[in-house]
mmCIF file of C-alpha atoms in Angstrom:
data_model
loop_
_atom_site.group_PDB
_atom_site.id
_atom_site.type_symbol
_atom_site.label_atom_id
_atom_site.label_comp_id
_atom_site.label_asym_id
_atom_site.label_seq_id
_atom_site.Cartn_x
_atom_site.Cartn_y
_atom_site.Cartn_z
ATOM 1 C CA MET B 1 -26.545 -1.601 -15.267
ATOM 2 C CA LYS B 2 -28.672 -4.630 -16.124
ATOM 3 C CA ILE B 3 -26.756 -7.845 -16.539
ATOM 4 C CA SER B 4 -27.847 -10.285 -19.224
ATOM 5 C CA SER B 5 -26.294 -13.179 -21.084
ATOM 6 C CA ASN B 6 -25.120 -10.640 -23.679
ATOM 7 C CA SER B 7 -23.158 -8.706 -21.079
ATOM 8 C CA LYS B 8 -19.449 -9.204 -20.632
ATOM 9 C CA TYR B 9 -17.446 -10.337 -17.628
ATOM 10 C CA ALA B 10 -16.258 -6.742 -17.233
ATOM 11 C CA ASP B 11 -19.899 -5.721 -16.688
ATOM 12 C CA LEU B 12 -20.378 -8.490 -14.133
ATOM 13 C CA LEU B 13 -17.229 -7.455 -12.315
ATOM 14 C CA GLU B 14 -18.370 -3.835 -12.117
ATOM 15 C CA ASN B 15 -21.783 -4.839 -10.759
ATOM 16 C CA LEU B 16 -20.339 -7.173 -8.160
ATOM 17 C CA TYR B 17 -17.824 -4.562 -7.034
ATOM 18 C CA TYR B 18 -20.440 -1.909 -6.359
ATOM 19 C CA TYR B 19 -22.814 -4.432 -4.821
ATOM 20 C CA LEU B 20 -20.134 -5.515 -2.335
ATOM 21 C CA GLN B 21 -19.092 -1.929 -1.713
ATOM 22 C CA ARG B 22 -22.605 -1.231 -0.443
ATOM 23 C CA THR B 23 -22.993 -4.426 1.541
ATOM 24 C CA TYR B 24 -19.505 -5.520 2.699
ATOM 25 C CA ARG B 25 -16.904 -2.722 2.700
ATOM 26 C CA SER B 26 -13.817 -4.783 3.338
ATOM 27 C CA GLU B 27 -10.214 -3.564 3.375
ATOM 28 C CA TYR B 28 -9.901 -4.135 -0.373
ATOM 29 C CA PHE B 29 -12.153 -1.167 -1.177
ATOM 30 C CA TYR B 30 -9.994 1.121 0.957
ATOM 31 C CA LYS B 31 -6.798 -0.095 -0.701
ATOM 32 C CA ASN B 32 -8.295 0.160 -4.153
ATOM 33 C CA ALA B 33 -9.323 3.753 -3.435
ATOM 34 C CA LEU B 34 -5.796 4.558 -2.240
ATOM 35 C CA ILE B 35 -4.298 3.125 -5.447
ATOM 36 C CA ASN B 36 -6.763 4.902 -7.738
ATOM 37 C CA LYS B 37 -7.027 8.252 -5.995
ATOM 38 C CA LEU B 38 -3.541 8.694 -4.541
ATOM 39 C CA LEU B 39 -1.050 6.701 -6.602
ATOM 40 C CA LEU B 40 -2.777 7.056 -9.984
ATOM 41 C CA GLY B 41 -4.821 10.189 -9.337
ATOM 42 C CA THR B 42 -2.426 12.446 -7.420
ATOM 43 C CA TYR B 43 1.075 11.076 -7.922
ATOM 44 C CA SER B 44 2.929 9.340 -10.751
ATOM 45 C CA LEU B 45 4.129 5.790 -11.262
ATOM 46 C CA ASN B 46 7.399 7.302 -12.509
ATOM 47 C CA THR B 47 8.172 8.944 -9.184
ATOM 48 C CA THR B 48 6.141 6.966 -6.633
ATOM 49 C CA THR B 49 6.217 3.397 -5.349
ATOM 50 C CA VAL B 50 3.608 1.634 -3.223
ATOM 51 C CA LEU B 51 4.383 -1.254 -0.889
ATOM 52 C CA ASN B 52 1.378 -3.377 0.034
ATOM 53 C CA GLU B 53 1.173 -5.360 3.297
ATOM 54 C CA PHE B 54 4.686 -4.252 4.233
ATOM 55 C CA LYS B 55 6.263 -5.544 7.459
ATOM 56 C CA ILE B 56 7.504 -2.800 9.781
ATOM 57 C CA GLY B 57 8.702 -3.964 13.179
ATOM 58 C CA THR B 58 6.158 -6.519 14.371
ATOM 59 C CA SER B 59 3.284 -4.914 12.448
ATOM 60 C CA ILE B 60 2.118 -5.160 8.832
ATOM 61 C CA ALA B 61 1.414 -1.786 7.239
ATOM 62 C CA ASP B 62 -1.568 -1.882 4.885
ATOM 63 C CA PHE B 63 -0.246 0.630 2.362
ATOM 64 C CA VAL B 64 3.112 2.435 2.187
ATOM 65 C CA LEU B 65 3.528 5.212 -0.360
ATOM 66 C CA LEU B 66 7.050 6.362 -1.225
ATOM 67 C CA ASN B 67 7.656 9.542 -3.173
ATOM 68 C CA GLY B 68 9.333 12.546 -1.520
ATOM 69 C CA GLU B 69 8.887 10.853 1.858
ATOM 70 C CA ALA B 70 7.613 7.605 3.338
ATOM 71 C CA ARG B 71 3.876 7.782 4.108
ATOM 72 C CA ILE B 72 2.230 4.884 5.885
ATOM 73 C CA TYR B 73 -1.522 4.259 5.726
ATOM 74 C CA GLU B 74 -3.223 2.023 8.296
ATOM 75 C CA ILE B 75 -6.777 1.010 7.373
ATOM 76 C CA LYS B 76 -9.587 0.583 9.897
ATOM 77 C CA THR B 77 -12.852 -0.577 8.382
ATOM 78 C CA ASP B 78 -16.155 -1.061 10.169
ATOM 79 C CA LEU B 79 -15.084 -4.682 10.492
ATOM 80 C CA ASP B 80 -11.923 -3.765 12.442
ATOM 81 C CA SER B 81 -11.377 -2.905 16.093
ATOM 82 C CA LEU B 82 -8.875 -0.264 17.210
ATOM 83 C CA ASP B 83 -7.237 -2.556 19.793
ATOM 84 C CA LYS B 84 -3.865 -2.946 18.033
ATOM 85 C CA LEU B 85 -3.651 0.567 16.675
ATOM 86 C CA GLU B 86 -1.382 2.077 19.363
ATOM 87 C CA LYS B 87 1.276 -0.629 18.794
ATOM 88 C CA GLN B 88 0.958 -0.338 15.011
ATOM 89 C CA ILE B 89 1.456 3.436 15.108
ATOM 90 C CA LEU B 90 4.525 3.020 17.331
ATOM 91 C CA ASP B 91 6.070 0.520 14.884
ATOM 92 C CA TYR B 92 5.326 2.692 11.862
ATOM 93 C CA SER B 93 6.873 5.754 13.528
ATOM 94 C CA GLN B 94 10.200 3.887 13.572
ATOM 95 C CA PHE B 95 10.238 3.835 9.783
ATOM 96 C CA GLY B 96 7.965 6.397 8.071
ATOM 97 C CA ASN B 97 7.910 10.197 7.926
ATOM 98 C CA LYS B 98 4.124 10.475 8.032
ATOM 99 C CA ILE B 99 1.414 8.129 9.304
ATOM 100 C CA TYR B 100 -2.240 8.243 8.297
ATOM 101 C CA ILE B 101 -5.177 6.232 9.578
ATOM 102 C CA VAL B 102 -7.771 5.633 6.858
ATOM 103 C CA ALA B 103 -11.052 4.810 8.546
ATOM 104 C CA SER B 104 -14.779 4.530 8.091
ATOM 105 C CA HIS B 105 -17.069 7.294 9.338
ATOM 106 C CA ASN B 106 -17.914 5.224 12.412
ATOM 107 C CA HIS B 107 -14.312 5.380 13.700
ATOM 108 C CA ILE B 108 -13.485 8.981 12.845
ATOM 109 C CA GLU B 109 -14.890 10.749 15.936
ATOM 110 C CA LYS B 110 -13.064 8.463 18.366
ATOM 111 C CA LEU B 111 -9.816 8.602 16.359
ATOM 112 C CA SER B 112 -10.021 12.398 16.200
ATOM 113 C CA GLU B 113 -10.078 12.517 19.999
ATOM 114 C CA ILE B 114 -7.242 10.014 20.421
ATOM 115 C CA TYR B 115 -4.874 11.616 17.881
ATOM 116 C CA ALA B 116 -5.823 15.281 18.256
ATOM 117 C CA ASP B 117 -2.387 16.263 19.608
ATOM 118 C CA SER B 118 -0.224 13.770 17.726
ATOM 119 C CA PRO B 119 1.537 13.868 14.311
ATOM 120 C CA VAL B 120 -0.806 11.129 13.036
ATOM 121 C CA GLY B 121 -3.157 12.125 10.218
ATOM 122 C CA LEU B 122 -6.753 10.962 9.645
ATOM 123 C CA ILE B 123 -8.555 10.234 6.383
ATOM 124 C CA GLU B 124 -12.209 9.217 6.130
ATOM 125 C CA PHE B 125 -13.185 6.731 3.423
ATOM 126 C CA THR B 126 -16.656 7.990 2.648
ATOM 127 C CA GLN B 127 -19.748 6.175 1.438
ATOM 128 C CA ARG B 128 -19.195 7.879 -1.918
ATOM 129 C CA ASP B 129 -15.852 6.103 -2.328
ATOM 130 C CA THR B 130 -13.835 9.266 -1.709
ATOM 131 C CA LEU B 131 -10.895 9.937 0.605
ATOM 132 C CA SER B 132 -11.613 12.961 2.764
ATOM 133 C CA THR B 133 -8.705 14.305 4.823
ATOM 134 C CA VAL B 134 -9.859 15.031 8.376
ATOM 135 C CA LYS B 135 -6.431 15.848 9.767
ATOM 136 C CA GLU B 136 -3.126 16.223 7.925
ATOM 137 C CA ALA B 137 -0.175 14.212 9.236
ATOM 138 C CA ASP B 138 2.940 16.013 10.435
ATOM 139 C CA SER B 139 6.380 14.772 9.462
ATOM 140 C CA TYR B 140 8.120 13.183 12.449
ATOM 141 C CA SER B 141 11.498 11.413 12.683
ATOM 142 C CA GLY B 142 11.949 11.276 16.462
ATOM 143 C CA ASN B 143 11.282 7.529 16.670
ATOM 144 C CA PHE B 144 13.310 6.355 13.644
ATOM 145 C CA ASP B 145 15.069 3.098 14.480
ATOM 146 C CA HIS B 146 18.079 1.597 12.631
ATOM 147 C CA THR B 147 17.097 -2.019 13.239
ATOM 148 C CA CYS B 148 13.480 -1.528 12.167
ATOM 149 C CA ILE B 149 14.534 0.219 8.947
ATOM 150 C CA PHE B 150 17.318 -2.283 8.230
ATOM 151 C CA LYS B 151 15.002 -5.292 8.567
ATOM 152 C CA ALA B 152 12.631 -3.775 5.985
ATOM 153 C CA LEU B 153 15.326 -4.146 3.320
ATOM 154 C CA ARG B 154 16.210 -7.097 1.144
ATOM 155 C CA LYS B 155 19.780 -8.406 1.362
ATOM 156 C CA HIS B 156 20.974 -6.825 -1.893
ATOM 157 C CA GLU B 157 19.465 -3.507 -0.803
ATOM 158 C CA TYR B 158 21.315 -3.266 2.514
ATOM 159 C CA LEU B 159 24.534 -4.532 0.894
ATOM 160 C CA GLU B 160 24.283 -1.688 -1.635
ATOM 161 C CA ILE B 161 23.905 0.855 1.184
ATOM 162 C CA ILE B 162 26.905 -0.521 3.070
ATOM 163 C CA GLN B 163 28.939 -0.534 -0.159
ATOM 164 C CA GLU B 164 27.973 3.081 -0.892
ATOM 165 C CA CYS B 165 28.774 4.280 2.636
ATOM 166 C CA TYR B 166 31.911 2.298 3.409
ATOM 167 C CA GLY B 167 33.315 1.501 -0.052
ATOM 168 C CA ALA B 168 33.118 -2.263 0.493
ATOM 169 C CA ILE B 169 30.969 -4.930 2.082
ATOM 170 C CA PRO B 170 32.270 -6.768 5.169
ATOM 171 C CA ASP B 171 34.570 -9.709 4.508
ATOM 172 C CA VAL B 172 32.840 -12.113 6.878
ATOM 173 C CA PRO B 173 31.165 -15.526 6.481
ATOM 174 C CA ASN B 174 27.706 -15.413 4.946
ATOM 175 C CA THR B 175 26.154 -16.412 8.265
ATOM 176 C CA LEU B 176 27.488 -13.203 9.842
ATOM 177 C CA ILE B 177 26.812 -10.737 7.023
ATOM 178 C CA PHE B 178 23.424 -9.598 8.341
ATOM 179 C CA ARG B 179 24.729 -8.863 11.830
ATOM 180 C CA GLU B 180 27.859 -7.101 10.587
ATOM 181 C CA CYS B 181 25.957 -4.940 8.086
ATOM 182 C CA LEU B 182 23.430 -4.005 10.774
ATOM 183 C CA ARG B 183 26.294 -3.002 13.088
ATOM 184 C CA LEU B 184 27.704 -0.737 10.366
ATOM 185 C CA ALA B 185 24.279 0.675 9.538
ATOM 186 C CA LYS B 186 23.814 1.673 13.186
ATOM 187 C CA GLN B 187 26.866 3.921 12.891
ATOM 188 C CA LEU B 188 25.172 6.016 10.199
ATOM 189 C CA ASP B 189 23.095 9.064 11.006
ATOM 190 C CA ILE B 190 19.564 7.748 11.424
ATOM 191 C CA CYS B 191 17.933 10.247 9.070
ATOM 192 C CA GLN B 192 20.610 9.623 6.416
ATOM 193 C CA PHE B 193 20.116 5.866 6.752
ATOM 194 C CA GLN B 194 16.323 6.165 6.543
ATOM 195 C CA LYS B 195 16.658 8.240 3.379
ATOM 196 C CA MET B 196 19.031 5.717 1.775
ATOM 197 C CA ALA B 197 16.728 2.817 2.676
ATOM 198 C CA PHE B 198 13.787 4.802 1.331
ATOM 199 C CA GLU B 199 15.556 5.205 -2.039
ATOM 200 C CA LYS B 200 16.278 1.456 -2.245
ATOM 201 C CA LEU B 201 12.637 0.589 -1.533
ATOM 202 C CA LYS B 202 11.441 3.198 -3.984
ATOM 203 C CA ALA B 203 13.463 1.478 -6.722
ATOM 204 C CA ARG B 204 11.135 -1.543 -6.582
ATOM 205 C CA LYS B 205 9.173 -1.010 -9.792
ATOM 206 C CA LEU B 206 6.287 -2.665 -11.641
ATOM 207 C CA ARG B 207 6.936 -4.830 -14.697
ATOM 208 C CA SER B 208 4.166 -3.233 -16.792
ATOM 209 C CA PRO B 209 3.282 0.181 -15.335
ATOM 210 C CA GLN B 210 1.786 1.463 -18.598
ATOM 211 C CA LEU B 211 -0.840 -1.315 -18.515
ATOM 212 C CA LEU B 212 -1.914 -0.465 -14.973
ATOM 213 C CA LEU B 213 -2.810 2.959 -16.368
ATOM 214 C CA ASP B 214 -4.457 1.511 -19.486
ATOM 215 C CA SER B 215 -8.212 2.128 -19.740
ATOM 216 C CA ARG B 216 -8.701 -1.612 -20.331
ATOM 217 C CA THR B 217 -7.605 -2.251 -16.729
ATOM 218 C CA PRO B 218 -10.813 -1.674 -14.734
ATOM 219 C CA TYR B 219 -10.933 0.686 -11.761
ATOM 220 C CA GLU B 220 -12.173 -2.242 -9.695
ATOM 221 C CA LEU B 221 -9.010 -4.308 -10.316
ATOM 222 C CA LYS B 222 -6.279 -1.673 -10.059
ATOM 223 C CA HIS B 223 -5.137 -2.723 -6.599
ATOM 224 C CA ILE B 224 -5.026 -6.434 -7.450
ATOM 225 C CA CYS B 225 -3.111 -5.756 -10.655
ATOM 226 C CA TYR B 226 -0.620 -3.533 -8.826
ATOM 227 C CA THR B 227 -0.092 -6.009 -6.000
ATOM 228 C CA MET B 228 0.301 -9.013 -8.311
ATOM 229 C CA ASP B 229 2.631 -7.021 -10.575
ATOM 230 C CA LEU B 230 1.147 -8.552 -13.732
ATOM 231 C CA SER B 231 3.287 -9.129 -16.818
ATOM 232 C CA THR B 232 2.243 -7.991 -20.302
ATOM 233 C CA ASP B 233 1.006 -11.496 -21.135
ATOM 234 C CA GLU B 234 -1.019 -11.659 -17.921
ATOM 235 C CA TYR B 235 -2.660 -8.319 -18.694
ATOM 236 C CA ASP B 236 -3.519 -9.599 -22.200
ATOM 237 C CA ASN B 237 -5.159 -12.682 -20.705
ATOM 238 C CA LEU B 238 -7.105 -10.498 -18.271
ATOM 239 C CA TYR B 239 -8.400 -8.258 -21.090
ATOM 240 C CA LYS B 240 -9.498 -11.282 -23.144
ATOM 241 C CA PHE B 241 -11.377 -12.677 -20.151
ATOM 242 C CA LEU B 242 -13.117 -9.402 -19.346
ATOM 243 C CA ASN B 243 -14.283 -9.041 -22.951
ATOM 244 C CA LYS B 244 -15.912 -12.472 -23.059
ATOM 245 C CA GLU B 245 -19.693 -12.524 -23.091
ATOM 246 C CA LEU B 246 -21.505 -14.097 -20.163
ATOM 247 C CA ALA B 247 -23.458 -17.276 -20.694
ATOM 248 C CA HIS B 248 -25.887 -19.268 -18.555
ATOM 249 C CA VAL B 249 -26.243 -16.502 -15.967
ATOM 250 C CA SER B 250 -29.718 -16.553 -14.462
ATOM 251 C CA SER B 251 -29.607 -14.297 -11.387
ATOM 252 C CA LEU B 252 -27.090 -11.597 -10.687
ATOM 253 C CA PRO B 253 -26.943 -8.617 -8.332
ATOM 254 C CA GLN B 254 -27.645 -5.325 -10.089
ATOM 255 C CA ARG B 255 -25.780 -2.119 -9.458
#
């Protein structure tokens, strides 16, 4: 598409996105593909929740998808090394049912050798912006850990679980409530506790899910809009901006 002063900001955004996708495939393109092709393309916002940059143990998971089970996606671009991957996978296995590594073509052969006999799945993010499954992940709960799961919850979420399981929350000073609730949580069956925590996390919903699906929300911005959880007014402002005509633009990259 040729960009001119009569083009709109939406046109500029599209051109810049595909220019950068060819020249600098950062983590954003992987995450945006996961949002568009998995959350919006395969699943439903009514039944699925995504957690972005979610702390699990001492690691930060790039993309956690919650529907019938907890699936964790770790991204490795051409700009990333694989040095921390073993520790990240260990942390994620304490929380999620399935773990996938989403990687560029350059990492796939090595990752296929490393994880050939493990439950970890592999997905290649191709040059055509598609997600190609190289190896399906197997469900595995052998490393689930009460403390890791508990610390992923907000206070009101773990209080709700304790209330549901024990009929009341501990009558202790506020400074001791975390420790006492964790002690009680550790007495629950680990798979039952993981499932209850999963349901609490899944209840975290967007403010304006219908506008994320709206055709006025560009493919290129789906991940940003999801992560920022835009309000209706913020979406309206975004649409007005994207529909403005460009002015005083002399040299722009072309798609």
